[in-house]
Amino acid sequence: MSQSSRYFPQQGRSKDSLLQEMKALKEKDMNWQDGRIFSLVFSAGDEVLELLKEAHALFMSENGLNPGAFPSLRKFETEVLAMAAELLHGDAEVVGNMTSGGTESILMAVKTAREQALSLRPEIKNPEIVLPVTAHPAFDKACHYFGLSAVHIPVKADFRADLEAYRRAIGPNTVLCVGSAPSYPQGVVDPIAEMAAIAQEKGLLFHVDACVGGFMLPFVRKLGYAVPDFDFAVPGVTSISADLHKYAYAAKGASVVLYRNAALRRHQFFVYTDWPGGIYPSPTMVGTRPGGSIAAAWAVMKHLGEEGYLRIAREVMNTTRHMIDVIRAMDDLTVLSHPEMSIFAIGSDSLDIYAVGDEMSVLGWHMDRQQSPPSLHVTVNFAHVQSQDRFLQDLEQAVAKARKLSWNKVSSKFSVGLVKGLSKVLPEKLFSRLVTASNSSGPKGGQVPKRTAAMYGMIGSLPNRGDVEEMVLDFMDQTYRVERDPG
Ligand SMILES: *Cc1c(COP(=O)(O)O)cnc(C)c1O
């Protein structure tokens, strides 16, 4: 570095001083350990956390790209896959890979379907996938990356896929059909058996997105709750994604994608044979594969075992059912669906639910805002067992505040109109700055915005979704700008 470098430090700093700064920064992040945050962090308590840290650190430098060099990682990965396949009723034919997360697992399943279609049905020029509107955006991302089209089908009043619409949406270009177990927004399981049977009847692949449910639903069922068949026990299911870094309580960067057989998975692989650097085989999207996440996933699964996961699932389910009962009994609030497991959405017919969300933010809770219909999202995990009572008390208080401040509704309606008008007359840049100013961070992560009801109301009511996309893209430019004036 030249003497004039401004950002790249000329001289190194001590470990102590750096760690001190980093710990101070961490203090200002959302504290997930006390169960005030939903969906972003899954915690199984301190003992598991310590195990994860040690297992992760032990293999932090190892690279899963070359299993020949690290037989330890190969053992961990294959054993994780064997455990996952068994849990999801896969037979001895089922194969899969570990990936960096649900998105990568889904990207791989869509890419596999596209490649299979390319080889078996080369007449298809514009491959499509059919999926419910509630399916995770990772499928839309996969279509965006790999040149497919997503055909979205509606859900019924219970938020489960509409079978009639599903059947109608399947056409000559369809290469893959998708159902969720459960879907993220309202936490309900699609009619997987019926959907997979239709796909099978038409000779199509069927993917179950069990990213969030794959390591929870099997235990929920074992506890005696009603869970419909959703995995390889259903004949037409050809692939499944299930995230280890969610309800398997693994360290971040761990998921599995499983296939009915090796012939199907073959379409997932990539090999380049002409590189001067040697023959290059790569099973999934990434090149270098962090050994730490593979090792930590293996460790937590072996540590908890069925008994441990059942114990945690029991508490999580008791907490969920209690929360849902209390919320249903509250004036002005509803729970939108009847979820099979521990994910639900809170809505309201009489209040601005985003205003309730704002009051919850003020009280220190991080809840995702959802649209169509407007709601607040709850993913209950083990960390919420201890925070449930405080959550319910605070929710009661937030509702009371939102009720009192019903003039807010008027003012937020007013600002919706105002912003809508402004968006038509103001230059784009200025408008985006205004919106950014009302919410100084990304929708997930960064500092937590306190009052956003007006913004969400406004965004939800903009008729042109292209405008919304532009706004969000501007917003991303801002969020991911290079920090040249560190505060
Ligand atoms: C979390 C989730 C995903 C995406 O997983 P990432 O690990 O965030 O990439 C996909 N589908 C569902 C249902 C999910 O809950």
Short mmCIF file of C-alpha atoms and ligand atoms in Angstrom, two decimals:
data_model
loop_
_atom_site.label_atom_id
_atom_site.label_comp_id
_atom_site.label_asym_id
_atom_site.label_seq_id
_atom_site.Cartn_x
_atom_site.Cartn_y
_atom_site.Cartn_z
CA MET A 1 0.00 0.00 0.00
CA SER A 2 1.25 3.45 -0.82
CA GLN A 3 1.53 6.07 1.84
CA SER A 4 -1.53 7.79 0.48
CA SER A 5 -3.93 4.90 1.07
CA ARG A 6 -6.88 6.12 3.07
CA TYR A 7 -8.94 3.06 3.75
CA PHE A 8 -6.55 0.15 3.71
CA PRO A 9 -4.67 0.36 7.01
CA GLN A 10 -0.99 0.98 6.61
CA GLN A 11 -0.14 -0.77 9.80
CA GLY A 12 -1.93 -3.66 11.40
CA ARG A 13 -3.80 -3.38 14.66
CA SER A 14 -3.62 -5.64 17.66
CA LYS A 15 -6.01 -8.53 18.08
CA ASP A 16 -7.25 -7.08 21.38
CA SER A 17 -8.06 -3.70 19.99
CA LEU A 18 -9.87 -5.19 16.98
CA LEU A 19 -11.90 -7.64 19.03
CA GLN A 20 -12.83 -4.87 21.42
CA GLU A 21 -14.18 -2.77 18.56
CA MET A 22 -16.02 -5.73 17.08
CA LYS A 23 -17.61 -6.64 20.40
CA ALA A 24 -18.74 -3.07 20.86
CA LEU A 25 -20.35 -3.16 17.41
CA LYS A 26 -22.03 -6.45 18.21
CA GLU A 27 -23.61 -4.81 21.25
CA LYS A 28 -25.60 -2.57 18.94
CA ASP A 29 -26.95 -5.47 16.85
CA MET A 30 -30.28 -7.08 17.61
CA ASN A 31 -29.82 -9.33 20.61
CA TRP A 32 -31.14 -12.67 19.38
CA GLN A 33 -30.16 -14.57 22.49
CA ASP A 34 -33.00 -13.09 24.50
CA GLY A 35 -35.55 -14.15 21.87
CA ARG A 36 -36.59 -10.75 20.50
CA ILE A 37 -35.88 -11.52 16.90
CA PHE A 38 -37.71 -13.85 14.53
CA SER A 39 -36.55 -15.85 11.48
CA LEU A 40 -33.02 -14.54 11.12
CA VAL A 41 -31.42 -16.54 13.91
CA PHE A 42 -32.26 -20.01 15.20
CA SER A 43 -30.93 -20.75 18.65
CA ALA A 44 -30.97 -24.00 20.59
CA GLY A 45 -29.39 -22.54 23.70
CA ASP A 46 -25.90 -21.96 25.08
CA GLU A 47 -24.68 -25.53 25.19
CA VAL A 48 -25.39 -26.08 21.50
CA LEU A 49 -23.88 -22.68 20.70
CA GLU A 50 -20.61 -23.62 22.41
CA LEU A 51 -20.47 -26.90 20.53
CA LEU A 52 -21.10 -25.13 17.22
CA LYS A 53 -18.35 -22.62 17.91
CA GLU A 54 -15.81 -25.31 18.71
CA ALA A 55 -16.74 -27.63 15.85
CA HIS A 56 -16.79 -24.69 13.42
CA ALA A 57 -13.43 -23.37 14.59
CA LEU A 58 -11.88 -26.82 14.36
CA PHE A 59 -12.61 -27.00 10.62
CA MET A 60 -12.69 -23.32 9.77
CA SER A 61 -9.71 -23.52 7.40
CA GLU A 62 -10.60 -26.79 5.72
CA ASN A 63 -12.10 -26.72 2.24
CA GLY A 64 -14.88 -29.08 1.19
CA LEU A 65 -14.10 -28.44 -2.48
CA ASN A 66 -11.70 -31.36 -2.48
CA PRO A 67 -13.05 -34.22 -0.37
CA GLY A 68 -9.94 -36.24 -1.21
CA ALA A 69 -7.80 -33.86 0.80
CA PHE A 70 -10.17 -33.77 3.77
CA PRO A 71 -11.73 -37.18 4.34
CA SER A 72 -13.11 -35.79 7.61
CA LEU A 73 -15.38 -33.37 5.73
CA ARG A 74 -16.46 -36.09 3.33
CA LYS A 75 -17.47 -38.24 6.26
CA PHE A 76 -19.38 -35.38 7.90
CA GLU A 77 -21.20 -34.45 4.70
CA THR A 78 -22.21 -37.99 3.77
CA GLU A 79 -23.38 -38.69 7.29
CA VAL A 80 -25.38 -35.47 7.42
CA LEU A 81 -26.99 -36.47 4.12
CA ALA A 82 -27.73 -39.99 5.37
CA MET A 83 -29.39 -38.56 8.51
CA ALA A 84 -31.40 -36.03 6.49
CA ALA A 85 -32.50 -38.59 3.90
CA GLU A 86 -33.62 -41.01 6.57
CA LEU A 87 -35.52 -38.35 8.46
CA LEU A 88 -37.31 -37.43 5.20
CA HIS A 89 -38.20 -41.04 4.36
CA GLY A 90 -35.70 -41.42 1.57
CA ASP A 91 -34.73 -44.97 0.56
CA ALA A 92 -31.20 -46.18 -0.25
CA GLU A 93 -31.42 -44.56 -3.71
CA VAL A 94 -31.73 -41.03 -2.35
CA VAL A 95 -28.63 -38.85 -2.78
CA GLY A 96 -27.82 -35.21 -2.21
CA ASN A 97 -25.33 -32.55 -1.28
CA MET A 98 -24.76 -30.04 1.42
CA THR A 99 -25.03 -26.44 0.25
CA SER A 100 -24.53 -22.99 1.74
CA GLY A 101 -28.23 -22.48 2.44
CA GLY A 102 -31.79 -22.82 1.24
CA THR A 103 -31.25 -20.53 -1.70
CA GLU A 104 -28.37 -22.58 -3.06
CA SER A 105 -30.33 -25.81 -2.53
CA ILE A 106 -33.24 -24.37 -4.48
CA LEU A 107 -31.01 -22.96 -7.23
CA MET A 108 -29.58 -26.45 -7.64
CA ALA A 109 -32.98 -28.16 -7.78
CA VAL A 110 -34.19 -25.72 -10.48
CA LYS A 111 -30.97 -26.01 -12.45
CA THR A 112 -31.23 -29.81 -12.25
CA ALA A 113 -34.78 -29.70 -13.61
CA ARG A 114 -33.68 -27.44 -16.46
CA GLU A 115 -30.77 -29.72 -17.40
CA GLN A 116 -32.95 -32.81 -17.24
CA ALA A 117 -35.45 -31.16 -19.57
CA LEU A 118 -32.66 -30.08 -21.93
CA SER A 119 -31.57 -33.69 -22.27
CA LEU A 120 -34.99 -35.39 -22.36
CA ARG A 121 -37.20 -32.75 -23.99
CA PRO A 122 -34.90 -30.57 -26.13
CA GLU A 123 -37.95 -29.13 -27.92
CA ILE A 124 -38.62 -26.96 -24.87
CA LYS A 125 -37.16 -23.54 -25.58
CA ASN A 126 -38.70 -21.58 -22.71
CA PRO A 127 -38.72 -23.82 -19.65
CA GLU A 128 -41.18 -22.95 -16.89
CA ILE A 129 -41.65 -23.89 -13.27
CA VAL A 130 -45.07 -23.89 -11.59
CA LEU A 131 -45.20 -22.72 -8.00
CA PRO A 132 -47.61 -21.14 -5.50
CA VAL A 133 -47.31 -17.38 -4.91
CA THR A 134 -46.25 -18.21 -1.36
CA ALA A 135 -43.18 -20.19 -2.48
CA HIS A 136 -39.86 -18.65 -1.51
CA PRO A 137 -38.34 -16.01 -3.86
CA ALA A 138 -35.27 -18.24 -4.22
CA PHE A 139 -37.26 -19.97 -7.00
CA ASP A 140 -37.77 -16.66 -8.80
CA LYS A 141 -34.09 -15.97 -8.31
CA ALA A 142 -33.27 -19.36 -9.84
CA CYS A 143 -35.47 -18.54 -12.84
CA HIS A 144 -33.77 -15.16 -13.11
CA TYR A 145 -30.29 -16.71 -13.02
CA PHE A 146 -30.92 -19.75 -15.18
CA GLY A 147 -33.30 -18.36 -17.80
CA LEU A 148 -36.56 -20.05 -16.83
CA SER A 149 -39.99 -18.51 -16.26
CA ALA A 150 -41.91 -18.77 -13.02
CA VAL A 151 -45.65 -19.43 -13.35
CA HIS A 152 -47.20 -18.42 -10.04
CA ILE A 153 -50.47 -19.99 -8.95
CA PRO A 154 -52.77 -18.56 -6.28
CA VAL A 155 -53.37 -20.04 -2.86
CA LYS A 156 -56.80 -20.67 -1.31
CA ALA A 157 -58.27 -18.92 1.70
CA ASP A 158 -56.26 -21.27 3.94
CA PHE A 159 -53.07 -20.09 2.16
CA ARG A 160 -52.43 -23.54 0.68
CA ALA A 161 -51.86 -23.98 -3.06
CA ASP A 162 -55.01 -23.98 -5.19
CA LEU A 163 -54.99 -27.42 -6.84
CA GLU A 164 -57.27 -26.45 -9.73
CA ALA A 165 -55.10 -23.46 -10.63
CA TYR A 166 -52.03 -25.65 -10.25
CA ARG A 167 -53.35 -28.24 -12.68
CA ARG A 168 -54.29 -25.54 -15.18
CA ALA A 169 -50.89 -23.83 -14.94
CA ILE A 170 -48.96 -26.91 -15.99
CA GLY A 171 -48.25 -26.74 -19.71
CA PRO A 172 -45.96 -28.04 -22.45
CA ASN A 173 -43.04 -25.92 -21.18
CA THR A 174 -43.27 -26.98 -17.56
CA VAL A 175 -40.10 -28.67 -16.31
CA LEU A 176 -40.67 -28.54 -12.54
CA CYS A 177 -43.54 -28.16 -10.06
CA VAL A 178 -43.03 -26.88 -6.54
CA GLY A 179 -44.78 -27.05 -3.18
CA SER A 180 -43.69 -25.81 0.24
CA ALA A 181 -43.60 -27.69 3.53
CA PRO A 182 -44.38 -25.27 4.97
CA SER A 183 -44.49 -21.98 3.07
CA TYR A 184 -42.68 -19.16 4.80
CA PRO A 185 -45.32 -16.37 4.83
CA GLN A 186 -48.14 -18.18 6.67
CA GLY A 187 -46.42 -21.39 7.72
CA VAL A 188 -48.82 -23.88 6.13
CA VAL A 189 -47.97 -27.04 4.21
CA ASP A 190 -49.20 -27.16 0.60
CA PRO A 191 -51.22 -30.24 -0.47
CA ILE A 192 -47.97 -32.03 -1.36
CA ALA A 193 -49.41 -35.51 -1.98
CA GLU A 194 -52.04 -34.19 -4.39
CA MET A 195 -49.62 -31.84 -6.16
CA ALA A 196 -46.91 -34.49 -6.50
CA ALA A 197 -49.45 -36.99 -7.86
CA ILE A 198 -50.47 -34.55 -10.58
CA ALA A 199 -46.82 -33.89 -11.46
CA GLN A 200 -46.14 -37.61 -11.59
CA GLU A 201 -49.17 -38.26 -13.77
CA LYS A 202 -47.72 -35.72 -16.23
CA GLY A 203 -44.20 -37.13 -15.98
CA LEU A 204 -42.85 -33.99 -14.29
CA LEU A 205 -40.37 -33.41 -11.51
CA PHE A 206 -41.74 -32.21 -8.17
CA HIS A 207 -39.66 -30.30 -5.64
CA VAL A 208 -40.67 -29.89 -2.01
CA ASP A 209 -39.25 -26.78 -0.40
CA ALA A 210 -38.81 -28.02 3.15
CA CYS A 211 -36.11 -25.44 3.83
CA VAL A 212 -37.75 -24.29 7.02
CA GLY A 213 -39.77 -27.44 7.80
CA GLY A 214 -37.42 -30.28 6.89
CA PHE A 215 -35.85 -30.52 10.34
CA MET A 216 -38.98 -29.59 12.28
CA LEU A 217 -42.04 -31.28 10.72
CA PRO A 218 -40.72 -34.85 11.25
CA PHE A 219 -40.34 -34.14 14.97
CA VAL A 220 -43.63 -32.27 15.20
CA ARG A 221 -45.32 -35.32 13.76
CA LYS A 222 -43.55 -37.66 16.17
CA LEU A 223 -44.90 -35.50 18.99
CA GLY A 224 -48.41 -36.36 17.81
CA TYR A 225 -49.40 -33.22 15.90
CA ALA A 226 -51.16 -33.70 12.57
CA VAL A 227 -48.63 -33.34 9.76
CA PRO A 228 -49.56 -34.49 6.25
CA ASP A 229 -47.05 -36.49 4.21
CA PHE A 230 -44.65 -34.08 2.58
CA ASP A 231 -41.38 -35.90 1.92
CA PHE A 232 -40.02 -38.88 -0.02
CA ALA A 233 -42.84 -40.96 1.46
CA VAL A 234 -44.92 -39.26 -1.26
CA PRO A 235 -44.25 -41.17 -4.51
CA GLY A 236 -44.10 -38.18 -6.90
CA VAL A 237 -41.66 -36.12 -4.84
CA THR A 238 -38.34 -36.04 -6.75
CA SER A 239 -36.28 -33.53 -4.77
CA ILE A 240 -36.31 -31.77 -1.38
CA SER A 241 -34.46 -28.81 0.10
CA ALA A 242 -34.03 -28.63 3.89
CA ASP A 243 -31.97 -26.08 5.78
CA LEU A 244 -29.66 -27.19 8.54
CA HIS A 245 -29.08 -23.61 9.67
CA LYS A 246 -32.76 -23.26 10.57
CA TYR A 247 -34.47 -25.92 12.68
CA ALA A 248 -31.47 -28.26 12.74
CA TYR A 249 -29.84 -25.41 14.70
CA ALA A 250 -26.57 -25.69 12.76
CA ALA A 251 -24.15 -22.82 12.13
CA LYS A 252 -24.98 -20.50 9.22
CA GLY A 253 -24.16 -21.71 5.75
CA ALA A 254 -25.66 -25.19 5.88
CA SER A 255 -28.52 -26.82 3.98
CA VAL A 256 -29.15 -30.02 2.05
CA VAL A 257 -30.64 -30.68 -1.35
CA LEU A 258 -31.78 -34.28 -1.83
CA TYR A 259 -32.79 -36.15 -4.99
CA ARG A 260 -34.81 -39.31 -5.53
CA ASN A 261 -31.83 -40.95 -7.25
CA ALA A 262 -28.32 -40.38 -8.55
CA ALA A 263 -29.43 -40.19 -12.19
CA LEU A 264 -31.45 -37.07 -11.40
CA ARG A 265 -28.70 -35.48 -9.29
CA ARG A 266 -26.26 -35.97 -12.18
CA HIS A 267 -27.87 -32.92 -13.82
CA GLN A 268 -26.82 -30.80 -10.86
CA PHE A 269 -23.10 -31.40 -11.26
CA PHE A 270 -20.64 -29.27 -13.19
CA VAL A 271 -17.36 -30.45 -14.67
CA TYR A 272 -14.89 -28.54 -16.79
CA THR A 273 -12.25 -30.78 -18.29
CA ASP A 274 -10.09 -28.39 -20.34
CA TRP A 275 -8.75 -26.01 -17.73
CA PRO A 276 -4.96 -25.69 -17.62
CA GLY A 277 -5.39 -25.79 -13.85
CA GLY A 278 -6.65 -29.35 -14.10
CA ILE A 279 -9.98 -31.11 -14.41
CA TYR A 280 -12.47 -29.14 -12.33
CA PRO A 281 -15.49 -30.92 -10.86
CA SER A 282 -17.93 -28.96 -8.69
CA PRO A 283 -21.09 -30.44 -7.19
CA THR A 284 -22.94 -27.21 -6.28
CA MET A 285 -22.89 -23.44 -6.94
CA VAL A 286 -19.92 -22.46 -4.85
CA GLY A 287 -16.30 -23.37 -5.44
CA THR A 288 -14.55 -23.31 -2.09
CA ARG A 289 -16.82 -24.90 0.51
CA PRO A 290 -16.31 -23.82 4.11
CA GLY A 291 -15.43 -26.83 6.25
CA GLY A 292 -16.69 -25.14 9.40
CA SER A 293 -20.37 -25.19 8.43
CA ILE A 294 -20.19 -28.83 7.34
CA ALA A 295 -18.48 -29.89 10.56
CA ALA A 296 -20.77 -27.85 12.82
CA ALA A 297 -23.89 -29.29 11.19
CA TRP A 298 -22.64 -32.82 11.72
CA ALA A 299 -21.74 -32.06 15.33
CA VAL A 300 -25.10 -30.56 16.31
CA MET A 301 -27.08 -33.40 14.70
CA LYS A 302 -25.01 -36.03 16.47
CA HIS A 303 -25.17 -34.06 19.71
CA LEU A 304 -28.92 -33.53 19.84
CA GLY A 305 -30.05 -36.72 18.17
CA GLU A 306 -33.73 -37.52 17.83
CA GLU A 307 -34.21 -37.16 21.57
CA GLY A 308 -32.73 -33.66 21.63
CA TYR A 309 -34.66 -32.45 18.59
CA LEU A 310 -37.89 -33.86 20.04
CA ARG A 311 -37.30 -32.12 23.35
CA ILE A 312 -36.70 -28.79 21.59
CA ALA A 313 -39.60 -29.28 19.17
CA ARG A 314 -41.97 -30.01 22.07
CA GLU A 315 -41.13 -26.73 23.76
CA VAL A 316 -41.26 -24.79 20.52
CA MET A 317 -44.68 -26.25 19.69
CA ASN A 318 -46.05 -25.58 23.19
CA THR A 319 -44.82 -21.99 22.85
CA THR A 320 -46.32 -21.61 19.37
CA ARG A 321 -49.73 -22.98 20.32
CA HIS A 322 -49.81 -20.80 23.41
CA MET A 323 -48.91 -17.68 21.45
CA ILE A 324 -51.51 -18.43 18.79
CA ASP A 325 -54.24 -19.04 21.39
CA VAL A 326 -53.50 -15.80 23.22
CA ILE A 327 -53.27 -13.75 20.03
CA ARG A 328 -56.52 -15.20 18.70
CA ALA A 329 -58.19 -14.15 21.95
CA MET A 330 -56.90 -10.56 21.68
CA ASP A 331 -59.17 -7.86 20.34
CA ASP A 332 -58.14 -6.49 16.96
CA LEU A 333 -55.63 -9.25 16.13
CA THR A 334 -55.93 -12.43 14.09
CA VAL A 335 -53.64 -15.30 13.18
CA LEU A 336 -53.99 -15.68 9.44
CA SER A 337 -53.65 -19.43 9.08
CA HIS A 338 -53.77 -22.76 10.87
CA PRO A 339 -50.09 -23.70 10.69
CA GLU A 340 -48.77 -27.26 11.06
CA MET A 341 -45.65 -26.12 12.87
CA SER A 342 -44.12 -23.02 14.40
CA ILE A 343 -44.54 -20.29 11.80
CA PHE A 344 -47.49 -17.94 11.62
CA ALA A 345 -48.55 -14.45 10.63
CA ILE A 346 -50.40 -11.89 12.73
CA GLY A 347 -52.92 -9.70 10.93
CA SER A 348 -55.71 -7.34 11.86
CA ASP A 349 -59.08 -6.47 10.37
CA SER A 350 -59.43 -3.29 12.39
CA LEU A 351 -55.95 -1.86 12.97
CA ASP A 352 -53.02 -0.95 10.80
CA ILE A 353 -50.90 -4.02 11.55
CA TYR A 354 -47.77 -2.19 10.43
CA ALA A 355 -48.43 0.36 13.18
CA VAL A 356 -48.55 -2.54 15.65
CA GLY A 357 -45.23 -3.67 14.15
CA ASP A 358 -43.80 -0.20 14.70
CA GLU A 359 -44.81 -0.25 18.37
CA MET A 360 -43.21 -3.68 18.70
CA SER A 361 -40.00 -2.27 17.17
CA VAL A 362 -40.06 0.53 19.72
CA LEU A 363 -40.36 -2.14 22.42
CA GLY A 364 -37.29 -3.89 21.01
CA TRP A 365 -38.78 -6.67 18.87
CA HIS A 366 -37.73 -7.40 15.32
CA MET A 367 -40.66 -8.63 13.24
CA ASP A 368 -40.83 -8.91 9.46
CA ARG A 369 -43.61 -7.04 7.70
CA GLN A 370 -45.49 -9.02 5.08
CA GLN A 371 -47.86 -7.99 2.30
CA SER A 372 -50.94 -9.42 0.54
CA PRO A 373 -52.34 -9.56 3.14
CA PRO A 374 -50.48 -7.18 5.48
CA SER A 375 -49.17 -9.05 8.50
CA LEU A 376 -46.31 -9.50 10.96
CA HIS A 377 -44.32 -12.70 10.68
CA VAL A 378 -43.44 -15.01 13.56
CA THR A 379 -41.00 -17.93 13.38
CA VAL A 380 -40.88 -19.49 16.82
CA ASN A 381 -37.66 -21.21 17.79
CA PHE A 382 -36.12 -22.42 21.02
CA ALA A 383 -35.02 -18.89 22.00
CA HIS A 384 -38.68 -17.84 22.23
CA VAL A 385 -39.61 -20.37 24.88
CA GLN A 386 -38.24 -17.98 27.49
CA SER A 387 -39.42 -14.76 25.82
CA GLN A 388 -43.01 -15.75 24.98
CA ASP A 389 -44.69 -14.10 27.97
CA ARG A 390 -42.85 -10.84 27.46
CA PHE A 391 -43.68 -11.01 23.77
CA LEU A 392 -47.39 -11.43 24.44
CA GLN A 393 -47.43 -8.63 27.02
CA ASP A 394 -45.61 -6.29 24.69
CA LEU A 395 -47.91 -7.24 21.84
CA GLU A 396 -50.93 -6.36 23.97
CA GLN A 397 -49.31 -3.02 24.75
CA ALA A 398 -48.40 -2.41 21.10
CA VAL A 399 -51.99 -3.06 20.08
CA ALA A 400 -53.26 -0.67 22.72
CA LYS A 401 -50.90 2.03 21.45
CA ALA A 402 -51.80 1.41 17.83
CA ARG A 403 -55.48 1.62 18.79
CA LYS A 404 -55.01 4.92 20.63
CA LEU A 405 -52.97 6.37 17.85
CA SER A 406 -55.63 5.61 15.33
CA TRP A 407 -55.16 9.15 14.10
CA ASN A 408 -51.86 7.73 12.91
CA LYS A 409 -53.84 5.74 10.45
CA VAL A 410 -55.32 8.90 9.10
CA SER A 411 -51.92 10.51 8.96
CA SER A 412 -50.37 7.46 7.38
CA LYS A 413 -53.17 7.33 4.82
CA PHE A 414 -52.48 10.98 4.26
CA SER A 415 -48.78 10.31 3.78
CA VAL A 416 -49.55 7.45 1.42
CA GLY A 417 -51.41 9.87 -0.78
CA LEU A 418 -48.71 12.44 -0.36
CA VAL A 419 -45.92 10.04 -1.26
CA LYS A 420 -47.86 8.64 -4.18
CA GLY A 421 -48.28 12.15 -5.49
CA LEU A 422 -44.67 13.00 -4.83
CA SER A 423 -43.48 9.92 -6.65
CA LYS A 424 -45.11 11.25 -9.78
CA VAL A 425 -43.60 14.71 -9.66
CA LEU A 426 -40.26 14.35 -7.94
CA PRO A 427 -37.08 13.28 -9.70
CA GLU A 428 -36.37 9.63 -8.98
CA LYS A 429 -33.23 10.21 -6.95
CA LEU A 430 -34.87 12.69 -4.63
CA PHE A 431 -37.87 10.44 -4.13
CA SER A 432 -35.66 7.50 -3.27
CA ARG A 433 -33.79 9.64 -0.77
CA LEU A 434 -37.08 10.55 0.88
CA VAL A 435 -38.08 6.93 1.18
CA THR A 436 -34.63 6.00 2.42
CA ALA A 437 -34.82 8.73 5.01
CA SER A 438 -37.98 7.25 6.46
CA ASN A 439 -36.21 3.93 6.87
CA SER A 440 -32.47 4.07 7.17
CA SER A 441 -31.80 0.38 6.75
CA GLY A 442 -32.62 -2.66 4.66
CA PRO A 443 -35.86 -4.55 5.17
CA LYS A 444 -33.82 -7.26 6.89
CA GLY A 445 -30.65 -6.48 8.78
CA GLY A 446 -28.71 -3.39 9.58
CA GLN A 447 -30.11 -1.04 12.15
CA VAL A 448 -33.69 -1.60 13.00
CA PRO A 449 -36.01 1.11 11.79
CA LYS A 450 -38.45 2.24 14.43
CA ARG A 451 -41.47 3.55 12.55
CA THR A 452 -42.16 2.21 9.13
CA ALA A 453 -45.92 1.86 8.93
CA ALA A 454 -46.29 4.78 6.56
CA MET A 455 -43.61 3.44 4.28
CA TYR A 456 -45.02 -0.08 4.17
CA GLY A 457 -48.50 1.27 3.66
CA MET A 458 -47.23 3.41 0.86
CA ILE A 459 -45.24 0.67 -0.82
CA GLY A 460 -48.09 -1.81 -0.49
CA SER A 461 -50.49 0.59 -2.14
CA LEU A 462 -48.38 1.55 -5.13
CA PRO A 463 -50.20 0.08 -8.10
CA ASN A 464 -47.13 -0.21 -10.29
CA ARG A 465 -44.85 -2.93 -8.91
CA GLY A 466 -42.16 -1.82 -11.38
CA ASP A 467 -41.95 1.45 -9.42
CA VAL A 468 -41.57 -0.55 -6.22
CA GLU A 469 -38.78 -2.58 -7.79
CA GLU A 470 -36.97 0.60 -8.85
CA MET A 471 -37.36 2.02 -5.35
CA VAL A 472 -35.97 -1.12 -3.78
CA LEU A 473 -33.07 -1.20 -6.25
CA ASP A 474 -32.23 2.41 -5.33
CA PHE A 475 -32.48 1.40 -1.75
CA MET A 476 -30.05 -1.50 -2.32
CA ASP A 477 -27.59 0.88 -3.98
CA GLN A 478 -27.69 2.87 -0.78
CA THR A 479 -27.50 -0.08 1.58
CA TYR A 480 -24.58 -1.72 -0.19
CA ARG A 481 -22.66 1.44 -0.98
CA VAL A 482 -18.98 1.37 -0.12
CA GLU A 483 -18.47 2.99 3.24
CA ARG A 484 -16.01 5.85 2.70
CA ASP A 485 -16.92 7.88 5.78
CA PRO A 486 -17.07 5.39 8.59
CA GLY A 487 -18.96 6.90 11.47
C1 LIG B 1 -35.33 -19.71 4.54
C2 LIG B 1 -36.09 -20.29 3.41
C3 LIG B 1 -35.52 -20.41 2.13
C4 LIG B 1 -34.19 -19.82 1.76
O1 LIG B 1 -33.14 -20.22 2.57
P1 LIG B 1 -31.83 -19.34 2.81
O2 LIG B 1 -31.05 -20.21 3.73
O3 LIG B 1 -32.27 -18.04 3.43
O4 LIG B 1 -31.15 -19.12 1.52
C5 LIG B 1 -36.28 -21.07 1.18
N1 LIG B 1 -37.51 -21.52 1.44
C6 LIG B 1 -38.09 -21.39 2.64
C7 LIG B 1 -39.47 -21.92 2.87
C8 LIG B 1 -37.40 -20.76 3.67
O5 LIG B 1 -37.98 -20.59 4.86
#
